[in-house]
XYZ file of C-alpha atoms in Angstrom:
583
model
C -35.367 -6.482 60.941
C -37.953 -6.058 57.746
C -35.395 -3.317 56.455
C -32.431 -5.163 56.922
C -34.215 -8.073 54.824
C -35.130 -5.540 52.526
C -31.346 -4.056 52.176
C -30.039 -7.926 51.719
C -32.493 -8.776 49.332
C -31.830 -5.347 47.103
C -27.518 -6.113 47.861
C -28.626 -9.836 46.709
C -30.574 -9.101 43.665
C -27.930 -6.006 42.636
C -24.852 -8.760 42.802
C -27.004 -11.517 41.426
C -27.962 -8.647 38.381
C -24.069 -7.619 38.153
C -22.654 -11.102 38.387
C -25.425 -12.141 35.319
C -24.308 -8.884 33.279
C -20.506 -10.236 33.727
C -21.408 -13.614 32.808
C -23.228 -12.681 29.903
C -20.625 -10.891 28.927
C -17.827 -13.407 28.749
C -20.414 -15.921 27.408
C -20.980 -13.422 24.077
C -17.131 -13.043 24.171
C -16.520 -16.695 23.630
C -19.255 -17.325 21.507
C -17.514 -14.248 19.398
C -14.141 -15.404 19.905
C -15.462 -19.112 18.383
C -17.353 -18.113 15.981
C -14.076 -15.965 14.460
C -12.062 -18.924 15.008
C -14.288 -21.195 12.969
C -14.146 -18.429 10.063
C -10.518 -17.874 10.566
C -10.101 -21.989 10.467
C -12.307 -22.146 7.258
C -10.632 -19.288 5.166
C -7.034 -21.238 6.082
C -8.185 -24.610 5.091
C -9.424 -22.809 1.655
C -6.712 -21.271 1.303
C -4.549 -24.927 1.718
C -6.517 -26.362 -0.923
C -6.217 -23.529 -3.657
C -2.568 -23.621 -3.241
C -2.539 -27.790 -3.619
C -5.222 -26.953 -6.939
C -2.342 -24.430 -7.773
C 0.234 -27.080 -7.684
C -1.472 -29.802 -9.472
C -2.197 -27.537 -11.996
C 1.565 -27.370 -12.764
C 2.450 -30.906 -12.098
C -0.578 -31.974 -14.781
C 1.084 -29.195 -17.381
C 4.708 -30.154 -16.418
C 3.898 -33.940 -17.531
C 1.880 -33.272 -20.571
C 4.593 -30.844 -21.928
C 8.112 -31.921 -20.161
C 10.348 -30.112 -18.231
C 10.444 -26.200 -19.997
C 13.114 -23.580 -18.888
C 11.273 -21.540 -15.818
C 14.962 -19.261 -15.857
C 14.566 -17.867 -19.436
C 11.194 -17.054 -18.401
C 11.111 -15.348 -15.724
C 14.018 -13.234 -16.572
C 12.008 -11.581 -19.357
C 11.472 -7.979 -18.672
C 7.131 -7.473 -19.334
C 7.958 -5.869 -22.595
C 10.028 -8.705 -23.758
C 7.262 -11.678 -22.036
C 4.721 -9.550 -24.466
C 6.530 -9.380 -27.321
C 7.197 -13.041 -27.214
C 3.861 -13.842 -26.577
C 2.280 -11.968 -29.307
C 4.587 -13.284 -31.806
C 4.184 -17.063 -30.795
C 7.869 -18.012 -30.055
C 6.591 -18.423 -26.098
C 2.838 -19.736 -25.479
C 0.904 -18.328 -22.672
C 0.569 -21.591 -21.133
C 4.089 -21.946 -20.633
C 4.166 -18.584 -19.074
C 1.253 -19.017 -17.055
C 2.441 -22.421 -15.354
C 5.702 -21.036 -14.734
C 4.519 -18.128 -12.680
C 2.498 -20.690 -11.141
C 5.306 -22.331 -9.448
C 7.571 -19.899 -8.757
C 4.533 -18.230 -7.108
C 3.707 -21.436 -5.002
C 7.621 -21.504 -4.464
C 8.249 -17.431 -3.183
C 4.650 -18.279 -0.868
C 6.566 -21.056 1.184
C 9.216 -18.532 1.837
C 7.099 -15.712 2.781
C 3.504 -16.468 2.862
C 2.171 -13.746 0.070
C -0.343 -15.834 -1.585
C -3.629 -15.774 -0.467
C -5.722 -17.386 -2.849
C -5.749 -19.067 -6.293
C -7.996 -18.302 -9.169
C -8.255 -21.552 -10.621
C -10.377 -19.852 -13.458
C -6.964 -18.619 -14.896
C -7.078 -21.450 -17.741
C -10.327 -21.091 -18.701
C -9.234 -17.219 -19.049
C -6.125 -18.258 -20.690
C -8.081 -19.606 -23.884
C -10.658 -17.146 -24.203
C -7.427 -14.611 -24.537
C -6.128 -16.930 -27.162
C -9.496 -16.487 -28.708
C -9.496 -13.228 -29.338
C -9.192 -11.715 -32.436
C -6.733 -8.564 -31.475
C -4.658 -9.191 -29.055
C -4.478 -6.568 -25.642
C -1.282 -4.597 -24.615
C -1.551 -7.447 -22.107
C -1.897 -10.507 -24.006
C -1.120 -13.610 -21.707
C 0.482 -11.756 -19.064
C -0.213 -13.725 -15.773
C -1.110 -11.368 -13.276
C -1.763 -10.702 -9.804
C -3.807 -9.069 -7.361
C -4.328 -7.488 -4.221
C -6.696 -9.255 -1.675
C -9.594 -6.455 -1.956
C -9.750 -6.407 -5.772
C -13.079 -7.493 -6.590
C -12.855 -11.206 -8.365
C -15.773 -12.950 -9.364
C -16.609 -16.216 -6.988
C -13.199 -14.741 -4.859
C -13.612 -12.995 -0.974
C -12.379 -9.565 -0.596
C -11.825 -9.706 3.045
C -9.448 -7.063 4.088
C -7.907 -8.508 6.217
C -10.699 -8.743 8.308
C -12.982 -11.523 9.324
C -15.819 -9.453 9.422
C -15.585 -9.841 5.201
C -14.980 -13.447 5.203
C -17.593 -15.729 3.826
C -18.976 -13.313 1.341
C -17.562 -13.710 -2.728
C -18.110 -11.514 -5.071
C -20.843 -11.994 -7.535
C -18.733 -10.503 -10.390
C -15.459 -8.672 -11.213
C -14.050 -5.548 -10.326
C -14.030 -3.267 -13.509
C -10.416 -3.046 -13.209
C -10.312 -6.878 -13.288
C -12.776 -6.988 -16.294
C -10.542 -4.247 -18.074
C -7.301 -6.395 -17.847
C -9.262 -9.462 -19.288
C -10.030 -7.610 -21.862
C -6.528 -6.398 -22.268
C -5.598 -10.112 -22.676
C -4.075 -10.319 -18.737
C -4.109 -13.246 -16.819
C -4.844 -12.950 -13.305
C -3.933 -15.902 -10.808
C -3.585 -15.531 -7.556
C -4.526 -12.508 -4.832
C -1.744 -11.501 -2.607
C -2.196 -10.781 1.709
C -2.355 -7.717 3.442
C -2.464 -6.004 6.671
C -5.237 -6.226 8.493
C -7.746 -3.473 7.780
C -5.399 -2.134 5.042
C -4.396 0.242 7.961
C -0.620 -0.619 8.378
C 2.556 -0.135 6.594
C 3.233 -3.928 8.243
C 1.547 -6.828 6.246
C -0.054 -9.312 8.672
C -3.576 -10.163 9.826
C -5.442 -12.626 12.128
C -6.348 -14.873 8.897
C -3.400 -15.650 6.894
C -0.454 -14.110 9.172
C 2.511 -12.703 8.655
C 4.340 -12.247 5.147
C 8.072 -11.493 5.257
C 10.477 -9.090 3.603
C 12.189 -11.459 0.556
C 15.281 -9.587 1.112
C 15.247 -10.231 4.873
C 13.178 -12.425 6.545
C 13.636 -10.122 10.002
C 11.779 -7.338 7.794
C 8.411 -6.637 6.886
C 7.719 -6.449 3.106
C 5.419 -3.542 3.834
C 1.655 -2.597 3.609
C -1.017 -2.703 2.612
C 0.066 -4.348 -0.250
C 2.379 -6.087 1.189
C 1.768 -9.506 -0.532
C 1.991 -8.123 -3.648
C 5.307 -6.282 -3.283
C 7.022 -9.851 -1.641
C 5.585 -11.792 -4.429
C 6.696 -9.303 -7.254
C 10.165 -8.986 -5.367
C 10.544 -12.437 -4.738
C 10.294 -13.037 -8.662
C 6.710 -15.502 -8.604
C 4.999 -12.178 -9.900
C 5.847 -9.712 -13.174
C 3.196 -7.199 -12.908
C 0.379 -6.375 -10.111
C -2.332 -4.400 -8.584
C -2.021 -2.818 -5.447
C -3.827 0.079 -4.110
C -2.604 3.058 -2.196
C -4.504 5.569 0.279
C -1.632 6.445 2.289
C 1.163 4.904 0.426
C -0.182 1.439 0.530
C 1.781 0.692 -2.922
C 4.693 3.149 -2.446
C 5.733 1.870 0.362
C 5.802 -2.238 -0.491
C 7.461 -1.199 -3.561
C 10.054 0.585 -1.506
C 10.635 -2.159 1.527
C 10.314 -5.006 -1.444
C 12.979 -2.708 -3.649
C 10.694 -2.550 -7.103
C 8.998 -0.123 -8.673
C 5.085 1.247 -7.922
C 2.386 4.049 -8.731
C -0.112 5.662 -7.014
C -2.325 7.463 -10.083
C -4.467 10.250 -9.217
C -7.495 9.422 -7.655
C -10.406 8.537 -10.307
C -7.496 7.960 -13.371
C -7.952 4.560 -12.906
C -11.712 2.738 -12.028
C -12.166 1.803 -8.489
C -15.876 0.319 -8.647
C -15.530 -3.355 -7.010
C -13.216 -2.723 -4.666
C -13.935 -4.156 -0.968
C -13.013 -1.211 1.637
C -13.407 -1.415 5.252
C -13.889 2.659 4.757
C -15.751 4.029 2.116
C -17.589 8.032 1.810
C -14.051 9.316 2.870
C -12.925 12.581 1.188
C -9.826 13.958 2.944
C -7.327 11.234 1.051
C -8.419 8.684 -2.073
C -7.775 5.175 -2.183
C -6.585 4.101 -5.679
C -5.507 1.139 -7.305
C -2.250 1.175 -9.515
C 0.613 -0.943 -10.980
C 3.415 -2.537 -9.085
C 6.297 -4.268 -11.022
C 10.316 -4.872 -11.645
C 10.437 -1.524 -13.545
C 8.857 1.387 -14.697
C 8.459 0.237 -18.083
C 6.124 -1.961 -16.684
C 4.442 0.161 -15.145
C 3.920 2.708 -18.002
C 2.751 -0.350 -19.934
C 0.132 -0.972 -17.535
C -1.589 2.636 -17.539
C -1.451 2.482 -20.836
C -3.585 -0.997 -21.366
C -6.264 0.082 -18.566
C -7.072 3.520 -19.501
C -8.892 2.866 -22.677
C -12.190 2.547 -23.646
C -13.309 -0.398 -22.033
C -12.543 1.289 -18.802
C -14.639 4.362 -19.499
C -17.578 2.262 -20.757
C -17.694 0.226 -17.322
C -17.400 3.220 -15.111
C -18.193 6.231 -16.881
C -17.111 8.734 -13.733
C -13.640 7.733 -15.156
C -12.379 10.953 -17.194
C -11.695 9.574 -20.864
C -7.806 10.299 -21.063
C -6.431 7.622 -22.757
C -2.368 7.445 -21.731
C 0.023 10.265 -23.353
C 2.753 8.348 -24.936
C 4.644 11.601 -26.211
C 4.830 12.737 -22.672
C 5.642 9.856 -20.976
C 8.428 8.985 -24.149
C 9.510 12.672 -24.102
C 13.734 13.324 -24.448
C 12.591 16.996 -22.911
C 14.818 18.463 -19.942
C 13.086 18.374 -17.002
C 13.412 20.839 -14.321
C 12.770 18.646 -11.288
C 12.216 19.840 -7.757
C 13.799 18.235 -4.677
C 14.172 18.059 -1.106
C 15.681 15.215 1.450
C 13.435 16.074 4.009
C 10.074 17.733 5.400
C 11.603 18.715 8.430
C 9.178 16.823 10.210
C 10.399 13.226 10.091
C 14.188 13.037 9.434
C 14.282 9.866 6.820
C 16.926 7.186 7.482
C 20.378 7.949 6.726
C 20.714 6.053 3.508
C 17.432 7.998 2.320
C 19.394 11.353 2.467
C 22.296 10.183 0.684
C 19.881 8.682 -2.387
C 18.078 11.646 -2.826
C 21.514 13.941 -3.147
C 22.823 11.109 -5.308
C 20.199 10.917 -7.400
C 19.844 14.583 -7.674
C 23.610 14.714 -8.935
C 22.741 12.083 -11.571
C 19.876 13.719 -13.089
C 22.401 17.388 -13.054
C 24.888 15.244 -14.986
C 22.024 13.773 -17.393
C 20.842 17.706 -17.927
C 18.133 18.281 -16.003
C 17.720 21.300 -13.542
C 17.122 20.620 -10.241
C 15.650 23.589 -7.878
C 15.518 22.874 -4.193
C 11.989 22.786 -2.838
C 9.887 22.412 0.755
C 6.789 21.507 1.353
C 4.612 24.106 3.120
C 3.269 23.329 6.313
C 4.236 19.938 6.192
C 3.002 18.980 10.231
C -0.149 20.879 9.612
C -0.910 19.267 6.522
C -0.194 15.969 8.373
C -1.547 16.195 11.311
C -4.946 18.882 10.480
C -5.680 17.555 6.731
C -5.025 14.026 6.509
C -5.425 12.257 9.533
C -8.031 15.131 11.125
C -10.179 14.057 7.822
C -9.071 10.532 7.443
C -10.127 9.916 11.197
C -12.657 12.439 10.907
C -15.292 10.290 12.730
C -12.961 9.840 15.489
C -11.721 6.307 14.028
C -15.324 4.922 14.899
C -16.057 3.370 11.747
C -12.735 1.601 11.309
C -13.087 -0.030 15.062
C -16.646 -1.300 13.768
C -14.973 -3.533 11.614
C -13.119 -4.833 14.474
C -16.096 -6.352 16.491
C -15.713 -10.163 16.575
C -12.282 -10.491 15.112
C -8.927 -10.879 16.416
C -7.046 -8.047 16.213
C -3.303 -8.358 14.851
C -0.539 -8.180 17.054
C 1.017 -5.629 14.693
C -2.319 -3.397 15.191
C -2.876 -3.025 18.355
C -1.308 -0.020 19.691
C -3.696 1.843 16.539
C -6.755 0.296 17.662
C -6.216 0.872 20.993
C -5.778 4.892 20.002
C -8.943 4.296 17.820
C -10.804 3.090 20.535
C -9.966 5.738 23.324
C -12.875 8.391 23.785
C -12.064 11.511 22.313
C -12.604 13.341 25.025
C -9.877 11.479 26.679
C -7.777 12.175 23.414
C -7.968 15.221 23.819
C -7.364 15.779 27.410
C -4.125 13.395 26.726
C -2.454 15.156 24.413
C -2.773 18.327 26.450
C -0.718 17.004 29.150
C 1.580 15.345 26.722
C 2.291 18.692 24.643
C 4.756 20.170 26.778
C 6.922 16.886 26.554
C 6.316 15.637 23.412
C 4.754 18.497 21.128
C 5.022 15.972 17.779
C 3.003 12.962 19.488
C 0.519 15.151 21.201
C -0.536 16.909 18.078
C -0.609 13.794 16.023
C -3.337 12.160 18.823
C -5.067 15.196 19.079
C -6.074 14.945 15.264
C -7.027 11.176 15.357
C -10.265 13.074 17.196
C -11.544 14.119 14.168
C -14.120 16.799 13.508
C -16.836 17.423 15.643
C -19.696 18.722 12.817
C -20.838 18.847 9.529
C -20.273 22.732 9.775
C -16.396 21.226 10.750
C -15.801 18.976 7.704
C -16.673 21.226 5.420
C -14.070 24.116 6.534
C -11.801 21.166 6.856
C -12.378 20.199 2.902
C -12.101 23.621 2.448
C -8.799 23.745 3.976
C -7.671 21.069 1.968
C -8.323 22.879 -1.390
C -6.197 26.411 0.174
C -3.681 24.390 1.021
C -3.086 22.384 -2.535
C -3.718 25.692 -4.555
C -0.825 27.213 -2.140
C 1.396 23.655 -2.716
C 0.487 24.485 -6.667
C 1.489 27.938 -6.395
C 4.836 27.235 -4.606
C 5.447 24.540 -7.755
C 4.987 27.108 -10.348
C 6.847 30.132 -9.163
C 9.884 27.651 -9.331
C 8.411 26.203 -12.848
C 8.333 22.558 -12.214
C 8.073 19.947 -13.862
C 7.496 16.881 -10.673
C 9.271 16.293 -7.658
C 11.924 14.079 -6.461
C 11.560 13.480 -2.513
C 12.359 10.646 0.438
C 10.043 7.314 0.673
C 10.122 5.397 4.288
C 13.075 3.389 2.915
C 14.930 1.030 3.928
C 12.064 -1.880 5.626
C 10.967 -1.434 8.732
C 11.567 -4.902 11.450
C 8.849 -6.582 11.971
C 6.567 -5.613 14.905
C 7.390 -1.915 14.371
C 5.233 -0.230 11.401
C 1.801 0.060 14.423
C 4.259 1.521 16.724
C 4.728 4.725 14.159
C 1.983 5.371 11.665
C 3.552 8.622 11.364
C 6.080 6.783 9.064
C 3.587 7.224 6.398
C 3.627 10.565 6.489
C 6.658 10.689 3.692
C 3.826 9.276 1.291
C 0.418 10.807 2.720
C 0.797 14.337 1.415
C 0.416 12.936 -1.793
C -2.785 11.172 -1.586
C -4.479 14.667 0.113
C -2.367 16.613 -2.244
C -4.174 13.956 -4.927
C -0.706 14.153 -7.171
C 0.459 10.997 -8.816
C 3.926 9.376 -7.043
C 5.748 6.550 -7.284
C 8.735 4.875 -5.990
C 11.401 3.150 -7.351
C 15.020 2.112 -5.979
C 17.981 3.488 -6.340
C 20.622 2.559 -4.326
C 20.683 0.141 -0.949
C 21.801 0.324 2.224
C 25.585 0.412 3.135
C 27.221 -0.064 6.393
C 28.179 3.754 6.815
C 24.458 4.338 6.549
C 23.617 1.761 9.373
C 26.333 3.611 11.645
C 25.155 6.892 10.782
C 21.591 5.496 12.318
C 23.278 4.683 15.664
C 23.492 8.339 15.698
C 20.191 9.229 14.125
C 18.243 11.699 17.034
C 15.544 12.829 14.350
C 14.186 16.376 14.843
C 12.347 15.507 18.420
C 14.529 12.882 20.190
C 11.323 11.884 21.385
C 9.612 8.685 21.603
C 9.001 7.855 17.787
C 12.898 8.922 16.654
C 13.656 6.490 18.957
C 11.639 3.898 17.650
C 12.196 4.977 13.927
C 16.254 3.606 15.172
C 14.719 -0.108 16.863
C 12.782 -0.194 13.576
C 15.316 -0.029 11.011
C 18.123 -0.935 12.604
C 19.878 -3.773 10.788
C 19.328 -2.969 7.170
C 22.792 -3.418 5.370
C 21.657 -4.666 2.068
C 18.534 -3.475 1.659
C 17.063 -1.267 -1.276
C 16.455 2.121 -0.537
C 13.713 3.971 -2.701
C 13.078 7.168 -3.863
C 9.518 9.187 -4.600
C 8.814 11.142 -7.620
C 5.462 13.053 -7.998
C 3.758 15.627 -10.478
C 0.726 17.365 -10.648
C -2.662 16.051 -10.677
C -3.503 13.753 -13.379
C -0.267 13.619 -14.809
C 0.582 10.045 -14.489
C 2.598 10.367 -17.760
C 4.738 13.185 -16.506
C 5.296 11.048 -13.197
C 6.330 8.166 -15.000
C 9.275 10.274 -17.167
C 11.066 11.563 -14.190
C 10.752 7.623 -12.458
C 12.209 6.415 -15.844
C 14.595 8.973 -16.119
C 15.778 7.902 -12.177
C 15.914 4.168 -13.225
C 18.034 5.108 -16.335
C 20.666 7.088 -14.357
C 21.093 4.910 -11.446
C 21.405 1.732 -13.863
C 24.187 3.181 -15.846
C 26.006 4.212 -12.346
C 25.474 0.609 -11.326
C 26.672 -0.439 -14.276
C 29.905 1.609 -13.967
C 30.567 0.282 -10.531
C 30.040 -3.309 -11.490
């Protein structure tokens, strides 16, 4: 009897324990869940009432100087906006408040804005004030979410970085003050910056200006709609896995990815930082590549190497970038590893006919390695903790609908990982070997034969480059945009731009052509190199793209930003003048 009171009274206490444990548990979960709803609630309702601030600001300018012409505008190329500026036939005021609106105008549509800095004006004269006036001089401006802004959140996406404004500017901001920019607004992203999609649990989803169906791509998503969607001329973006190439390729302008540490990125919010294997870095997104020339040009001076001295004083080569030099110009349509879209394949052999017929050589190239370079260098070193850190960013927020199949793969045990993709490898050899890297390295010992990897395999990259004398590289972007929903289904669509960033080679993309209805048969087709789970997806998630621009990438050595730039213009020119002739 005494034991069987004993054996009730330990079952008792053990359910009583267990049932307290559960309890507790869904009581933190709520309290967590509230507590990100109250954030998420505040950073909207901020949001609402910079964008009404926005808007009186250009109802107050609109009746103090009349109606202007917002059309002759904003069909200035930057070049022309500057010129105009500097020689007083257009005030920056006028161009200012006109961006203004058709910024608040393209955010209805899409939802790219994210927040107004209502500071602009107050910039605005202390431009006029100075005595020489910047490359830049009253260019409004815009900006990805985590470039540092004084009195402005950084938040990533992510409501763990809500609440928190920066006490001053990035020096990337403070450089293109100087340069006589305006900036106005910051632009949305995907959540964590970890997506080629561009939604989040805070501001939502912003949509493809071209197609409402289709994501405008990420990270810098926001900044590729607005630009696209004509509220924007010239922005930042950063890229650490093609987080500007690929915007500018689903959004159908141009965009740059310098070499990391050309350009300053001290300031910048990042929900990973210490990371080796690939380098985030900001860089220029705009209607065309003059722009973008324009823009390295105004930021690497010597304001920027003052600020952040780790920044190697190169100021910007005009004679390279303005060269009338042949170039001999590798290519290749594929990596044999992801088979682009359709209308991808044809724009690189197009393209590579036009630059024949303009006199440049082009020498057919591959990538070495490219699934090993994929799969054991950048995402072994980018998820070289496993994805640990990354999920710790997570804790208390909402996680996107577009991101949850990735944190769900973060979050799995490695051991489990690893035991996964064994069984998987017979079936699916491609999927298996891209989960087996996301377990990262398991030592210090580890990470440093993995950096060590990195460096053999860009010296053997290099090597390959030089025996056929390059001078850059014309190659596929993930081009056309993706459907919403899709981009966390297949991460491995960034692998077109995340050779690059190990690699640490400047790239950009621009577009060159768009989609026809040939291509979009030819995809009903499309069985990739696998046939396995992610061709098939690849077809859901770009299926229905008649219309849409399709992009090209063009990439040289490491820091030569300059070079990069002369093969992108020298794409832009030969594709215009075709358009041209078909018009």
């Amino acid at each position: 009897m005494l034991w069987s009171l004993v054996d009730f009274a330990v079952n008792h206490l053990f359910l009583s324990t267990f049932c307290c444990l559960v309890a507790s548990a869904v009581i933190l979960k709520c309290i967590d869940y509230i507590r990100c709803s109250t954030k998420i609630d505040r950073a909207q309702k901020q949001r609402e009432e910079a964008l009404h601030l926005m808007e009186k600001h250009v109802v107050d300018y609109k009746k103090q100087h009349g109606n202007i012409d917002p059309s002759r505008i904003l069909s200035l190329s930057l070049a022309e906006l500057v010129d105009e500026l500097k020689k007083g036939s257009l005030s920056p005021e006028a161009a200012l408040h006109v961006y203004m609106e058709k910024a608040l105008e393209v955010t209805k549509e899409v939802n790219c804005v994210t927040d107004f800095l209502e500071d602009c004006e107050t910039q605005l004269q202390e431009v006029k004030k100075q005595q020489k006036k910047g490359l830049l001089y009253g260019v409004p401006m815009t900006l990805k979410d985590h470039v540092g802004y004084k009195g402005h959140n950084s938040h990533c996406g992510l409501v763990h970085y809500l609440g928190v404004d920066e006490a001053e500017d990035s020096v990337l901001a403070q450089v293109l003050k100087k340069q006589g920019a305006i900036p106005f607004v910051k632009t949305n992203i995907s959540q964590s910056m970890m997506n080629f999609d561009c939604s989040n649990s805070i501001y939502g989803q912003t949509l493809n200006p071209h197609n409402h169906k289709k994501t405008c791509g990420g990270s810098s998503g926001g900044e590729g709609a607005l630009i696209a969607g004509g509220g924007a001329i010239l922005g930042v973006g950063s890229d650490v896995v093609g987080s500007i190439r690929v915007p500018s390729s689903f959004c159908g302008i141009c965009g740059l990815k310098p070499t990391g540490d050309r350009l300053s990125t001290l300031g910048f919010a990042s929900p990973i930082s210490g990371m080796k294997s690939v380098v985030m870095m900001p860089g220029p997104m705009a209607r065309d590549v003059d722009s973008l020339a324009l823009f390295m040009k105004a930021v690497l001076c010597d304001d920027m190497f003052q600020l952040d001295p780790t920044i190697p004083p190169v100021p910007f080569k005009d004679e390279i970038y303005n060269s009338s030099r042949r170039l001999t110009i590798g290519f290749y349509d594929t990596d044999g590893y992801f088979l682009p879209h359709p209308s991808m394949r044809r724009a690189i052999q197009e393209t590579k006919t036009l630059l024949e017929e303009a006199g440049h050589t082009l020498v057919p190239f591959t990538p070495p390695r490219t699934e090993y370079a994929l799969n054991e260098l950048v995402l072994r070193g980018f998820f070289a903790d496993g994805g640990t850190t990354l999920v710790d960013k997570f804790k208390g927020d909402i996680v996107d609908p577009n991101l949850k199949q990735q944190i769900f793969l973060y979050n799995i045990p490695v051991i489990v990982k690893k035991i996964v993709s064994l069984f998987m490898r017979p079936m699916f050899p491609r999927i298996a070997n891209h989960l087996e890297a996301h377990c990262g390295v398991s030592s210090v010992k580890d990470l440093w034969k993995h950096y060590t990897a990195i460096k053999e395999y860009r010296c053997n990259f290099i090597n390959e480059w030089k025996k056929l004398g390059l001078d850059a590289l014309l190659c596929p972007m993930l081009s056309p945009a993706f459907n919403i929903g899709h981009p966390g289904k297949l991460f491995a669509g960034f692998g077109f731009t995340m050779l690059y960033n190990m690699l640490n080679f400047p790239a950009g993309s621009l577009p060159v052509t768009t989609v026809t209805p040939e291509d979009e048969e030819e995809l009903k087709h499309y069985k990739g190199y696998y046939n396995d789970l992610w061709d098939k997806e690849f077809i859901k998630g770009m299926e229905g793209g008649v219309g849409l621009p399709v992009s090209v990438q063009c990439v040289a050595l490491q820091w030569q930003e300059e070079q990069c730039l002369r093969l992108m213009k020298e794409v832009e020119t030969v594709t215009r003048v075709r358009k041209s002739h078909l018009n």
